[in-house]
Structure formats: structure tokens, C-alpha cells
C-alpha positions as YAML, in Angstrom:
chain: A
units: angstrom
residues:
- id: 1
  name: UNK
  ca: [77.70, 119.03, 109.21]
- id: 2
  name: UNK
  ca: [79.77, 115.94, 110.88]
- id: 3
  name: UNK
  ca: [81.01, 113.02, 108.59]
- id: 4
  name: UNK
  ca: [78.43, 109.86, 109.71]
- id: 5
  name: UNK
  ca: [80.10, 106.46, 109.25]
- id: 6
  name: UNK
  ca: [77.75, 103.10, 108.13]
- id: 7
  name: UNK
  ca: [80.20, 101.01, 110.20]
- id: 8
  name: UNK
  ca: [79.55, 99.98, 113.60]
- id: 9
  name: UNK
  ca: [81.95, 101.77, 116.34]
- id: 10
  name: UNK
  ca: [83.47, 97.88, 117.26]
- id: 11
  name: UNK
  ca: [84.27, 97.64, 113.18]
- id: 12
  name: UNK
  ca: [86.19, 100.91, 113.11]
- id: 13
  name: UNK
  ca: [89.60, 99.48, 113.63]
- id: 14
  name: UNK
  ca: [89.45, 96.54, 111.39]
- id: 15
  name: UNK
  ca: [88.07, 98.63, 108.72]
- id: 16
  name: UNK
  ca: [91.05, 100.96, 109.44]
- id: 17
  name: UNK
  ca: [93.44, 98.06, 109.35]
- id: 18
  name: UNK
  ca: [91.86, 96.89, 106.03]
- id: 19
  name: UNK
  ca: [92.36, 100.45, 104.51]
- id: 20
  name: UNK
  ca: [96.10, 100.19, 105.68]
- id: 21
  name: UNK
  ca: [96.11, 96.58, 103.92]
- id: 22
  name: UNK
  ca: [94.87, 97.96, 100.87]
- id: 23
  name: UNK
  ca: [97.16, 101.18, 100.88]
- id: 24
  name: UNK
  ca: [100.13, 99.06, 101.40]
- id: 25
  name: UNK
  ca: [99.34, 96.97, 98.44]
- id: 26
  name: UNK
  ca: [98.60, 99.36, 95.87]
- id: 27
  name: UNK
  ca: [101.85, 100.96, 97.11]
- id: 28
  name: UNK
  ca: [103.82, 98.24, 96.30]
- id: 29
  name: UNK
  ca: [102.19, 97.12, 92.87]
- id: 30
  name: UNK
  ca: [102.85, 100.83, 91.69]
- id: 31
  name: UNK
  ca: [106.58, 100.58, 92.59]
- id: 32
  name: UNK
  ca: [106.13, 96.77, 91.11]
- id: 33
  name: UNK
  ca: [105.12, 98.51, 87.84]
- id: 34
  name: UNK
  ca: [107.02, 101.50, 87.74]
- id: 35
  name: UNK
  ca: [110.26, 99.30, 88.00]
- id: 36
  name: UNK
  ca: [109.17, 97.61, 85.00]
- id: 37
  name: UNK
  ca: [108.36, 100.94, 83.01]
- id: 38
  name: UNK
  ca: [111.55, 102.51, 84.14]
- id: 39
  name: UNK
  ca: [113.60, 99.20, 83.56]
- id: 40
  name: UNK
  ca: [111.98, 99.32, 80.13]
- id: 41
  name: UNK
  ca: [113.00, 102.29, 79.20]
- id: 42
  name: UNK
  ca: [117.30, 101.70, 80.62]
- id: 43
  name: UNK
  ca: [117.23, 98.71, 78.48]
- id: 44
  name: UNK
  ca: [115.68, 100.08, 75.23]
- id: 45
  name: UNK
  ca: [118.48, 103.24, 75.71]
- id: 46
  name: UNK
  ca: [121.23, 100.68, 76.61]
- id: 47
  name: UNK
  ca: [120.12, 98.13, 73.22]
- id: 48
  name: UNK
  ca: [120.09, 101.89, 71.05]
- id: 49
  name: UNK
  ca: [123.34, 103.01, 72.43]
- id: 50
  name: UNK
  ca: [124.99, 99.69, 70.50]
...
């Protein structure tokens, strides 16, 4: 059975673009945070090492 959509054909590519949008962001708030958790854990073995 085909896939039916609730958006309108003409809102297709700005709900595409939105979904990009979105992708993009939670992209870069998951490197955002995993540069904190990583950076966490170099300074906590860098402060032990002394």
C-alpha cells in the first residue's frame, strides 16, 4: 500500500526544506554537546594526571 502524505503537493518542498532545517540543527547541537562531554572528560584526565 503507497505512503499518502497530509501535505498539499505545492507544500512538499518547503516541508522538505524545513526537515533539512531541522536535521541540520540537531546535527550541530549534538556535536555542540558532544564537544562539551568529550572536553569534559580531557580536562578531568588532564586535572588527575597532576
Amino acid at each position: 500500500m503507497p505512503q499518502q502524505t497530509l501535505s498539499a503537493p505545492t507544500a512538499a518542498p518547503a516541508e522538505a526544506e524545513r526537515r533539512r532545517s531541522v536535521r541540520r540543527t540537531a546535527i550541530v547541537f549534538t556535536l555542540i554537546a558532544a564537544g562539551f562531554y568529550f572536553g569534559f572528560i580531557v580536562m578531568m584526565l588532564v586535572r588527575g594526571s597532576k
